[in-house]
Short mmCIF file of C-alpha atoms and ligand atoms in Angstrom, two decimals:
data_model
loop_
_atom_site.label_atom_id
_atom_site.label_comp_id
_atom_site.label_asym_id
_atom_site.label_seq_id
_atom_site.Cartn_x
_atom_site.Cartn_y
_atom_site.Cartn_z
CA UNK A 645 2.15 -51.08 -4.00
CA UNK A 646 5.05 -49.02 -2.38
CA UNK A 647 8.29 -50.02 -2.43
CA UNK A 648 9.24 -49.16 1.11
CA UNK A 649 12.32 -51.19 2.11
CA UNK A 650 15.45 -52.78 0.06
CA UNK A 651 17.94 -55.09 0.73
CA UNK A 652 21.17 -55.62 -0.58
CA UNK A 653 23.18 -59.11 -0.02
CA UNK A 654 26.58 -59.57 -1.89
CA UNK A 655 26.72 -63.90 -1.67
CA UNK A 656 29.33 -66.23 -2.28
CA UNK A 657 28.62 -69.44 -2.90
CA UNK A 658 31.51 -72.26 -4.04
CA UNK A 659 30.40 -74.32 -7.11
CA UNK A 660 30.41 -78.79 -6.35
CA UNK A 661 32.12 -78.43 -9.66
CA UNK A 662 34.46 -75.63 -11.95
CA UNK A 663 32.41 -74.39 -15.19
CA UNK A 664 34.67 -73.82 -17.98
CA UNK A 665 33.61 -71.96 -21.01
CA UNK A 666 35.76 -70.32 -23.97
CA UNK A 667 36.26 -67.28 -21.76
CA UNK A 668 37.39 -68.58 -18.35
CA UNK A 669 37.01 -70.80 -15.68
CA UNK A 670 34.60 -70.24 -12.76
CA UNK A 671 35.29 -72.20 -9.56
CA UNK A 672 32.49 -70.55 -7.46
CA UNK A 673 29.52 -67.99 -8.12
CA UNK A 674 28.98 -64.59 -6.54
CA UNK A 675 25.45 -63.09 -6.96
CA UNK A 676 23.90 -60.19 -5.35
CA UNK A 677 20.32 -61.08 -3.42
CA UNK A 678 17.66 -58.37 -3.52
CA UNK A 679 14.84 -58.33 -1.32
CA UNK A 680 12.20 -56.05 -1.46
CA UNK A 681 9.40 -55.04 1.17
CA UNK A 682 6.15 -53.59 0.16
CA UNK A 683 2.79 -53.68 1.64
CA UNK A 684 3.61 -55.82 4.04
CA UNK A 685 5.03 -58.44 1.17
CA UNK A 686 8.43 -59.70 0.95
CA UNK A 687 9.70 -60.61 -2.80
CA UNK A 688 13.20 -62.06 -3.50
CA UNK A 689 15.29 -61.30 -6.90
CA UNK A 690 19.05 -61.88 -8.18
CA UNK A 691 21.54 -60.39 -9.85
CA UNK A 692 23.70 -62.91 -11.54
CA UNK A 693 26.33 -61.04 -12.92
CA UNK A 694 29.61 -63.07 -11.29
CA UNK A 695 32.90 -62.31 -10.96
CA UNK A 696 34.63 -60.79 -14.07
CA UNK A 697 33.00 -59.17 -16.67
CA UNK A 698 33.76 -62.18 -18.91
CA UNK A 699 30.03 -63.52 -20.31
CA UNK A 700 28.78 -59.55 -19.85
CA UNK A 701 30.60 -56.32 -18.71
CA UNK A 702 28.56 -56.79 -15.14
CA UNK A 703 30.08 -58.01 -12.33
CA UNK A 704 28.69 -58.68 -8.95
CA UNK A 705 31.01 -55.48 -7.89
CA UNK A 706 28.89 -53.08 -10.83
CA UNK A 707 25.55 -54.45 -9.90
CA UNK A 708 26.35 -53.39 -6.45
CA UNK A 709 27.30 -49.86 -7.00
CA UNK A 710 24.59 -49.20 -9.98
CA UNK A 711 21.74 -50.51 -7.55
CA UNK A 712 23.34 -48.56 -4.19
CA UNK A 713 24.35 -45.89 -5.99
CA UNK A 714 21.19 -45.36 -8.57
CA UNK A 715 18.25 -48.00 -9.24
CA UNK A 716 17.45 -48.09 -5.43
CA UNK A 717 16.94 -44.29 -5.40
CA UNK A 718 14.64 -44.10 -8.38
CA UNK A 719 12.66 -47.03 -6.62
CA UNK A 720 12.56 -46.57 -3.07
CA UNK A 721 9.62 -45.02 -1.71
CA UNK A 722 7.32 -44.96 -5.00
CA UNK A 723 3.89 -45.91 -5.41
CA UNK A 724 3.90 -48.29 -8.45
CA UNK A 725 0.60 -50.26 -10.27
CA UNK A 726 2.80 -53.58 -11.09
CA UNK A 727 6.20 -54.49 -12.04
CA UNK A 728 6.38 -53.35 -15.41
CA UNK A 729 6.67 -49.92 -14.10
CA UNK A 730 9.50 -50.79 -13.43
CA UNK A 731 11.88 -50.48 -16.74
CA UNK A 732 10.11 -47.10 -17.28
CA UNK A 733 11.48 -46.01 -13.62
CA UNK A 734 15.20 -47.28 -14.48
CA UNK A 735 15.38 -45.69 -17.81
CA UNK A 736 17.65 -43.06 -16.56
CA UNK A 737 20.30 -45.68 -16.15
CA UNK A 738 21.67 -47.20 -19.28
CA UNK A 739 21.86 -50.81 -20.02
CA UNK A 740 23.29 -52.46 -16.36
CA UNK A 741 20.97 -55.22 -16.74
CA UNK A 742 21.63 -57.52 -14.18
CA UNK A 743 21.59 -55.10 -12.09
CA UNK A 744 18.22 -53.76 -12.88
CA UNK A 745 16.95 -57.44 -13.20
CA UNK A 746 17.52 -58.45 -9.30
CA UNK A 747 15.48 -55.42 -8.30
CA UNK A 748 12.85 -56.30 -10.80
CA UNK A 749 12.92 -59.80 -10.01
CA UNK A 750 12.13 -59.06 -6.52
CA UNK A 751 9.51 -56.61 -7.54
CA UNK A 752 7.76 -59.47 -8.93
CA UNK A 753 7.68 -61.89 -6.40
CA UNK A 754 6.18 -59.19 -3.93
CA UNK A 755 3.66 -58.50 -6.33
CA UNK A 756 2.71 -62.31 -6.90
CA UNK A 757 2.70 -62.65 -3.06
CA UNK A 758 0.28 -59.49 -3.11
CA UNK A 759 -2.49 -61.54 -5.55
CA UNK A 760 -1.43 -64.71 -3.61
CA UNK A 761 -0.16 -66.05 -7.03
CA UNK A 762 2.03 -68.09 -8.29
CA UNK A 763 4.70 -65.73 -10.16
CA UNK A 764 4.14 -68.47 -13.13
CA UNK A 765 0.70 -67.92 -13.57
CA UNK A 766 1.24 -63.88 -13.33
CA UNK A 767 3.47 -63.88 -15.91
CA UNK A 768 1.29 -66.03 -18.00
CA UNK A 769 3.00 -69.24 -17.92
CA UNK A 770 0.70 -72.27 -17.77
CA UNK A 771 2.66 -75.07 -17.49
CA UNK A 772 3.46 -77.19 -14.47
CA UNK A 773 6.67 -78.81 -15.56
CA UNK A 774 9.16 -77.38 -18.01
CA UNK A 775 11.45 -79.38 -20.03
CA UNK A 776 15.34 -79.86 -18.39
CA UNK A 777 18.57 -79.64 -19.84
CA UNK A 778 22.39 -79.13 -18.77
CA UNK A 779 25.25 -77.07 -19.98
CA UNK A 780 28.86 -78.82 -19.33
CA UNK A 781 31.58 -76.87 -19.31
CA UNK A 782 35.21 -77.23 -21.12
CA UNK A 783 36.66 -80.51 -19.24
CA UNK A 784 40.47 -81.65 -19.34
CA UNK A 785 39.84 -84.87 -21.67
CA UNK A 786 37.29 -85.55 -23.97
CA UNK A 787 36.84 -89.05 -22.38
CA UNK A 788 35.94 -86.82 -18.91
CA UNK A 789 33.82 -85.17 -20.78
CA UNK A 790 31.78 -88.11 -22.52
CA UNK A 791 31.30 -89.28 -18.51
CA UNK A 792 29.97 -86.85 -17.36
CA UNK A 793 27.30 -86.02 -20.04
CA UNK A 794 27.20 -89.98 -19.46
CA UNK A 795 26.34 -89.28 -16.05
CA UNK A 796 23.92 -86.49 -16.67
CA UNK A 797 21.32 -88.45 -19.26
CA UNK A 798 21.68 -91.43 -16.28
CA UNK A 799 19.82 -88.95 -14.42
CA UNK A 800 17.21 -87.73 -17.19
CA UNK A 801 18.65 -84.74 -18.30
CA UNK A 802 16.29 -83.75 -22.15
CA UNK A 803 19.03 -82.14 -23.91
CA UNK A 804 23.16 -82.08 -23.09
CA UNK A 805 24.92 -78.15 -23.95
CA UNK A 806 28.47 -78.23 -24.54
CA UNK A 807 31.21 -75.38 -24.77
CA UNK A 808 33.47 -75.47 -27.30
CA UNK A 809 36.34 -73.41 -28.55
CA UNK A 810 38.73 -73.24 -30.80
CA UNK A 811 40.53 -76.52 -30.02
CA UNK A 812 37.58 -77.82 -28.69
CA UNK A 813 35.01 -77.70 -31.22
CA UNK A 814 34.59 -80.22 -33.85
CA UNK A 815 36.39 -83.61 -32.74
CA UNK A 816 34.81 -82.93 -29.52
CA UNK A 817 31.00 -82.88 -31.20
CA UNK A 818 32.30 -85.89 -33.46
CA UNK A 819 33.14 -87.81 -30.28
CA UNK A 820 30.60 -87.17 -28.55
CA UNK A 821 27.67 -87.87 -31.15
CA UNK A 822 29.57 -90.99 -31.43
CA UNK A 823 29.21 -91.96 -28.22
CA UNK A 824 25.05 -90.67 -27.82
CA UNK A 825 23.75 -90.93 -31.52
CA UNK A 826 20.29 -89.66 -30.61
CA UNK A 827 21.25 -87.39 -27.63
CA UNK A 828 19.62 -83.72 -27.98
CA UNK A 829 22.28 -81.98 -28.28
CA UNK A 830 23.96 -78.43 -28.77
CA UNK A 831 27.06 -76.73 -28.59
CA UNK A 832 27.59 -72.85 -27.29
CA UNK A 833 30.70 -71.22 -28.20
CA UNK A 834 30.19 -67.92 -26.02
CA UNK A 835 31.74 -65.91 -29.16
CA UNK A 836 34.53 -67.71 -29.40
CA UNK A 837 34.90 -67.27 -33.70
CA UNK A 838 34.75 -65.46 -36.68
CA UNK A 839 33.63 -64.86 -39.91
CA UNK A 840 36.81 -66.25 -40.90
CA UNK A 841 35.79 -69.87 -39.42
CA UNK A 842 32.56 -70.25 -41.37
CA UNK A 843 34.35 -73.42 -43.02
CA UNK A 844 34.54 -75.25 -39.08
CA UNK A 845 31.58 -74.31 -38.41
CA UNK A 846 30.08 -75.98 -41.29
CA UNK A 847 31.61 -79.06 -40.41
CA UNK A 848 29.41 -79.15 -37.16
CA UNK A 849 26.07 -79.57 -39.59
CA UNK A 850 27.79 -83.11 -40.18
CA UNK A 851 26.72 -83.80 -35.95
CA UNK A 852 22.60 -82.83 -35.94
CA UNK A 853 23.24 -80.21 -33.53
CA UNK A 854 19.36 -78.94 -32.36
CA UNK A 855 22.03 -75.18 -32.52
CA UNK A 856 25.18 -73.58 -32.57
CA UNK A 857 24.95 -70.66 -29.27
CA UNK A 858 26.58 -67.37 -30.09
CA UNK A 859 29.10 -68.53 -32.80
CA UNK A 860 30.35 -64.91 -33.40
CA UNK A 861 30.78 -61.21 -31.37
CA UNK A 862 28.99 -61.22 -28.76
CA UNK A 863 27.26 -57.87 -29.47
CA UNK A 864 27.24 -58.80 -33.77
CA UNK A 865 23.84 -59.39 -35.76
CA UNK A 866 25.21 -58.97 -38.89
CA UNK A 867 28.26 -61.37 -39.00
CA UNK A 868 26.01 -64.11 -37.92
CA UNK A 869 22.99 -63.39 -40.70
CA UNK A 870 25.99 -63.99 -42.96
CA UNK A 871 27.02 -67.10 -40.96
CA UNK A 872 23.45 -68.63 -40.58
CA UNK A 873 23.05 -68.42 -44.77
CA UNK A 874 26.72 -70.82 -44.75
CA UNK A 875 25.53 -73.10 -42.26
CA UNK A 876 22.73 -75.57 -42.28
CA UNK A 877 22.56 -75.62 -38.01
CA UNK A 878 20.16 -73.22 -36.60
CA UNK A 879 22.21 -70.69 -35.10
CA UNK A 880 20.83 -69.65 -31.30
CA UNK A 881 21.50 -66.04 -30.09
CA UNK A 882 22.62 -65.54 -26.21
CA UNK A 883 25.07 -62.33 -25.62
CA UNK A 884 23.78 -60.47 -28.84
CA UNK A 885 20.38 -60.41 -27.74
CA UNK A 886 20.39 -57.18 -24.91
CA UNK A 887 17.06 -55.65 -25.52
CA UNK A 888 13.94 -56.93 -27.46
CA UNK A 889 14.98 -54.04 -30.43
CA UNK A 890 17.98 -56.61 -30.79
CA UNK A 891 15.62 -59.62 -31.08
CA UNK A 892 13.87 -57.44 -33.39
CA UNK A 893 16.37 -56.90 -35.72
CA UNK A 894 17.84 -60.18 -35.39
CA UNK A 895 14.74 -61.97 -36.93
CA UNK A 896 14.82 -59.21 -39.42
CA UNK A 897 18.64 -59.82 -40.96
CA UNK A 898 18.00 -63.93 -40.36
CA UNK A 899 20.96 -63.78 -37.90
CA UNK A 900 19.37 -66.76 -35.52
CA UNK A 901 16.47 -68.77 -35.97
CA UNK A 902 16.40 -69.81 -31.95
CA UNK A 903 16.85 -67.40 -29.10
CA UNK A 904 18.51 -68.01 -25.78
CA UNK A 905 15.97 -66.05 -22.62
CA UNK A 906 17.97 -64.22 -19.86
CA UNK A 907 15.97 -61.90 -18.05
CA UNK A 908 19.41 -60.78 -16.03
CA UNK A 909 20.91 -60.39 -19.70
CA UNK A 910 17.94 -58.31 -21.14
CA UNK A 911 17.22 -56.37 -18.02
CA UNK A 912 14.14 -58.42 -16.11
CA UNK A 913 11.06 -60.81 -16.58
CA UNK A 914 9.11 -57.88 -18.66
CA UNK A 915 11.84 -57.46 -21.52
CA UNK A 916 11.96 -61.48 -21.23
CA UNK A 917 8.14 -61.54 -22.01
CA UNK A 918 8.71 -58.81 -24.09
CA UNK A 919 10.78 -61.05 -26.63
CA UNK A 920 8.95 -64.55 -25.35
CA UNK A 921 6.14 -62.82 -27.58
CA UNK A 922 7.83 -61.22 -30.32
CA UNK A 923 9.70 -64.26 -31.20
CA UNK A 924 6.52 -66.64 -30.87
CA UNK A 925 4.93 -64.14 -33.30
CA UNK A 926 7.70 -64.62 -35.73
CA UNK A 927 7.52 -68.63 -35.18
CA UNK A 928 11.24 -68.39 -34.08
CA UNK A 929 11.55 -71.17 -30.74
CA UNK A 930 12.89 -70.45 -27.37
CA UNK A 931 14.61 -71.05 -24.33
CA UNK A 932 15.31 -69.92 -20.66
CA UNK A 933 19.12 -69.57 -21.00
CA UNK A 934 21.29 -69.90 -17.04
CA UNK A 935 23.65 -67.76 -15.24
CA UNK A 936 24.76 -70.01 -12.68
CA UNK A 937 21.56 -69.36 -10.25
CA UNK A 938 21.22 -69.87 -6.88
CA UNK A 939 17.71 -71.17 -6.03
CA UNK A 940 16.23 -67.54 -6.15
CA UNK A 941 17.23 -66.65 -9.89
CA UNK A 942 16.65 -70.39 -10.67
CA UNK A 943 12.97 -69.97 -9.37
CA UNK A 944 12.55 -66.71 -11.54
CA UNK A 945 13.65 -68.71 -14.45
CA UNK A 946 11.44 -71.83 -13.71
CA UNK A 947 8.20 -69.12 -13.65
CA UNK A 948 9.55 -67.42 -16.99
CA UNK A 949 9.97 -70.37 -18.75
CA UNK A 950 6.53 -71.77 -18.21
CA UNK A 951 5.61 -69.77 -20.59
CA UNK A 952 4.45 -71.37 -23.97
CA UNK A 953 6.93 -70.28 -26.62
CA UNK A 954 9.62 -72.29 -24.31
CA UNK A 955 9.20 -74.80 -26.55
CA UNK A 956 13.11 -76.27 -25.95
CA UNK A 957 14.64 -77.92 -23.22
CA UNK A 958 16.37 -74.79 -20.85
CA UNK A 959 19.79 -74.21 -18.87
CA UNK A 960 17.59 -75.17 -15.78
CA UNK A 961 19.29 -77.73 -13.78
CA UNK A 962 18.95 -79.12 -10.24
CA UNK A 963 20.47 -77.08 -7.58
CA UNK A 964 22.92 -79.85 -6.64
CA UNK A 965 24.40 -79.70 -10.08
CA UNK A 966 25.44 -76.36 -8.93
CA UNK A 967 25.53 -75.70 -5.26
CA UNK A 968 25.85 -78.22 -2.20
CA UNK A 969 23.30 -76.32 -0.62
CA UNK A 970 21.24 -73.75 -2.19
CA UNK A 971 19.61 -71.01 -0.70
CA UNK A 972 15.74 -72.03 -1.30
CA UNK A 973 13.76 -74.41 0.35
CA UNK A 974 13.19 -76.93 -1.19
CA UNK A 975 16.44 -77.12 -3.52
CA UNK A 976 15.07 -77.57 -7.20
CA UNK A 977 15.39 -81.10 -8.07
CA UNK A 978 14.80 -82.82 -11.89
CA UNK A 979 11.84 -85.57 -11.66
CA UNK A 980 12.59 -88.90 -13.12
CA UNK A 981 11.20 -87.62 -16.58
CA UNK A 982 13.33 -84.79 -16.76
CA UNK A 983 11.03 -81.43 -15.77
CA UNK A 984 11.70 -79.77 -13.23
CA UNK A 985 7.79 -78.82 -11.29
CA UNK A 986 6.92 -75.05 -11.42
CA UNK A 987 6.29 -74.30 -7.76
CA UNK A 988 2.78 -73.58 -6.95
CA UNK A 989 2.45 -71.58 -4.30
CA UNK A 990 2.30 -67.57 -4.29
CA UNK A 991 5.57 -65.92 -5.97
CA UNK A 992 8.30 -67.57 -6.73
CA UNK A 993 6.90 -70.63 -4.49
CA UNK A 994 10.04 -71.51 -2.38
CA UNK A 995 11.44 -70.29 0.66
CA UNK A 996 14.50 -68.67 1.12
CA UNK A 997 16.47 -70.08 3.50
CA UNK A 998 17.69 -67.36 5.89
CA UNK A 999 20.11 -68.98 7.79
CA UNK A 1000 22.10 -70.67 4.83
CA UNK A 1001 21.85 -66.90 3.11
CA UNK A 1002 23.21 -64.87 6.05
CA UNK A 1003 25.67 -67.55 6.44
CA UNK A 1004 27.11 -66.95 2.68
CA UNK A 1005 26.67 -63.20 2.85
CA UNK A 1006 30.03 -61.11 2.27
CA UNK A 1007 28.45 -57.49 2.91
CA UNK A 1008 24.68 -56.48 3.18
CA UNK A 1009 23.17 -52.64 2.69
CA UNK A 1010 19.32 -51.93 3.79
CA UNK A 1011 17.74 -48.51 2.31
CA UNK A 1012 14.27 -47.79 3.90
CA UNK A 1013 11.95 -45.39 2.47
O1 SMG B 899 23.24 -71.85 -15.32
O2 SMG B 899 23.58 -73.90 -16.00
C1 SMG B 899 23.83 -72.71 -16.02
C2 SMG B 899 24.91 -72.22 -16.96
C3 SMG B 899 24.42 -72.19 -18.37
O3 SMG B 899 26.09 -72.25 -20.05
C4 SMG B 899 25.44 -71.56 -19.31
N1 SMG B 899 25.55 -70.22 -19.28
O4 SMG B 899 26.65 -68.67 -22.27
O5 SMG B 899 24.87 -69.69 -21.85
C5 SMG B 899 25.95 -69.27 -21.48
C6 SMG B 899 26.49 -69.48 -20.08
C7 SMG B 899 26.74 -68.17 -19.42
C8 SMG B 899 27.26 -68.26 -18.03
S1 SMG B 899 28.91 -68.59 -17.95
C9 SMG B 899 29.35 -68.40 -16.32
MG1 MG B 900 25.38 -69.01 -24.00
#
C-alpha cells in the first residue's frame, strides 16, 4: 500500500481524575493523533508520550518534532508490503519510540481496513474479551485510597495496581491487603528504589503481591537480577524493557519473571509481538501495560493484548476512568465480568469521533505525498 497522506494532531484532553505516581502528578493527558491515508484507507495511531519526560524521555513536544521533522519523511510516499516494514524504514532514527509507535499504529489500522480485518485477528490475537484491571495512582490518605480501589472492584475490575514510593510502600500494601484479602493485586514503583532497599522490598513478599513493577533504574537489568534472587515476589519489568534485545537479556540474567507490553514504549505493535513471542517461548507471562490512552491507543492495546501470552489482567480500563469523553465511538466500557470486548469490525473497530477530536486539537500539520 502507499502511504500517501499524514496527519498530525497535538490533543489535550483533561483527566476526570489526577494520576499520581512516584515521579509526578498528571492532571490531564496530551497525546499526539496520527492518521494515515493509503489506498483509499484511513488508519488511526497515538503517540502517548505526555507532558514531561518523567515515565520516558518523550514528550508530546519530541514526538512532534521527530515525526515532522524525520519519521514522516522516510514514510511518506513509499510503497510498503505491510506494517512491519515499517521499523526497518525508521531505523535511521534512534530509539524515539512513541513517536515511531503512533505512525506505526496508524499504519496498522489502514492495513486491517485494507483486508477488512479486525486489527486483533491480524495481529494474531484470538480472543474476544481480554481480562481488565486498573492502576491507582498515589492518593492523599490511605483511607482515600482503600475507597477508591473499593469503588473500582464494585465495578468488576480483575486485578487493582498501586504506586508506591518511598513513604508509600509497605504500610500502604499492609493496609490495603487488609482491607481486600483475596484482591489480585500489585504494586508498581516506576523506579522509585535501590539496591540499597532490597530489605523493604522483601517485606512486600509478606502481602501476595501477583508483582513488584520496575522496583529499580528504569533502564537497569542487572540490579534487579540481583533483586529478584532477594525477593520471593515476581518482579515485572516496564521502563527497562525498550527493545525485545532487552527482553532478551532480561530472561537471560533472571531480572523479571513477568513483563509489562507497551508498544509506544518499545516502538509499535511489531516489537510488541516481537517480545509477546519471545517471552511465551521462555514461559515468562504477560501484560498490555497503559499510557493514559485516549480511545485510539486504548483500541491498539485492546487488539495487542488479545493475543495469547496475555495471560494477566492489563492497564486497560474504561474510557470514563480516564476521560469524560473520549475520542472513539463507542467509549470502551468494562462488561459486568470484567473484560473489556475486542471490537470486531475491520481495524481497530471504533470510530473516531471527529468532532470531539478537532474540538481538543491544540495544532494540526498534514504532509501529502
Ligand atoms: O493507562 O491506566 C493507565 C495508566 C497505567 O500505571 C500506568 N502507567 O508505569 O505503568 C506505568 C504507568 C505509566 C504512565 S504514568 C503517566
Ligand atoms: Mg509501570
Amino acid at each position: 500500500m502507499k502511504i500517501e497522506r499524514i496527519e498530525l494532531r497535538h490533543v489535550r484532553l483533561p483527566l476526570v481524575h489526577p494520576f499520581e505516581t512516584s515521579f509526578g502528578r498528571e492532571v490531564e493527558q496530551q497525546v499526539v493523533v496520527v492518521r494515515v491515508d493509503a489506498d483509499g484507507c484511513t488508519g488511526y495511531g497515538e503517540s502517548a508520550a505526555g507532558i514531561g519526560p518523567w515515565y520516558s524521555y518523550e514528550t508530546v513536544e519530541t514526538c512532534w518534532h521527530v515525526q515532522s521533522e524525520y519519521l514522516v519523511r522516510l514514510l511518506l510516499g513509499q510503497e510498503i508490503a505491510a506494517p512491519t516494514d515499517l521499523p526497518g524504514l525508521f531505523a535511521p532514527v534512534r530509539g524515539h519510540n512513541m513517536a515511531k509507535t503512533g505512525l506505526e499504529e496508524a499504519v496498522w489500522d489502514a492495513f486491517a481496513r485494507a483486508a477488512d480485518r479486525p486489527l486483533a485477528r491480524v495481529l494474531g490475537g484470538s480472543s474476544d474479551r481480554i481480562a481488565s484491571g486498573v492502576s491507582i495512582g498515589i492518593q492523599e490518605t490511605i483511607d482515600g485510597l482503600l475507597d477508591r480501589i473499593g469503588g473500582f472492584v464494585d465495578e468488576g475490575y480483575r486485578r487493582v495496581k498501586i504506586k508506591i514510593k518511598p513513604g508509600w510502600d509497605v504500610r500502604v500494601v499492609e493496609a490495603v491487603r487488609e482491607r481486600f484479602p483475596e484482591l489480585p493485586l500489585m504494586a508498581d514503583a516506576n523506579s522509585a528504589y535501590s539496591l540499597d532497599d532490597a530489605e523493604l522490598l522483601q517485606r512486600l513478599d509478606a502481602f501476595d503481591l501477583m508483582m513488584v513493577e520496575q522496583p529499580l533504574g528504569h533502564d537497569d537489568l542487572l540490579d534487579h537480577a540481583k533483586l529478584q534472587a532477594q525477593i520471593e515476589t515476581p518482579i515485572c519489568l516496564d521502563e527497562s524493557i525498550v527493545t525485545p534485545d532487552h527482553a532478551a537479556a532480561a530472561i537471560e540474567l533472571g531480572s523479571c519473571r513477568i513483563i509489562n507490553i507497551k508498544a509506544g514504549r518499545v516502538g509499535g505493535l511489531g516489537a510488541a509481538i516481537a517480545i509477546h513471542d519471545l517471552c511465551q517461548e521462555h514461559g515468562l507471562p504477560v501484560w498490555c501495560g497503559g499510557l493514559l490512552e485516549t480511545g485510539i491507543g486504548r483500541a491498539h492495546n485492546v487488539a495487542l493484548a488479545s493475543l495469547p501470552n496475555f495471560r494477566l489482567p492489563g492497564d486497560i480500563s474504561a474510557s470514563a476512568r480516564y476521560y469524560e469523553r473520549d475520542l472513539v465511538d463507542p467509549p470502551f466500557e468494562l462488561n459486568p465480568d470484567g473484560t473489556m470486548t475486542v471490537p470486531g469490525g475491520p481495524g481497530i473497530g471504533v470510530t473516531v469521533d471527529e468532532d470531539r477530536l478537532a474540538e481538543l486539537t491544540i495544532r494540526s500539520k498534514v504532509f501529502e505525498a
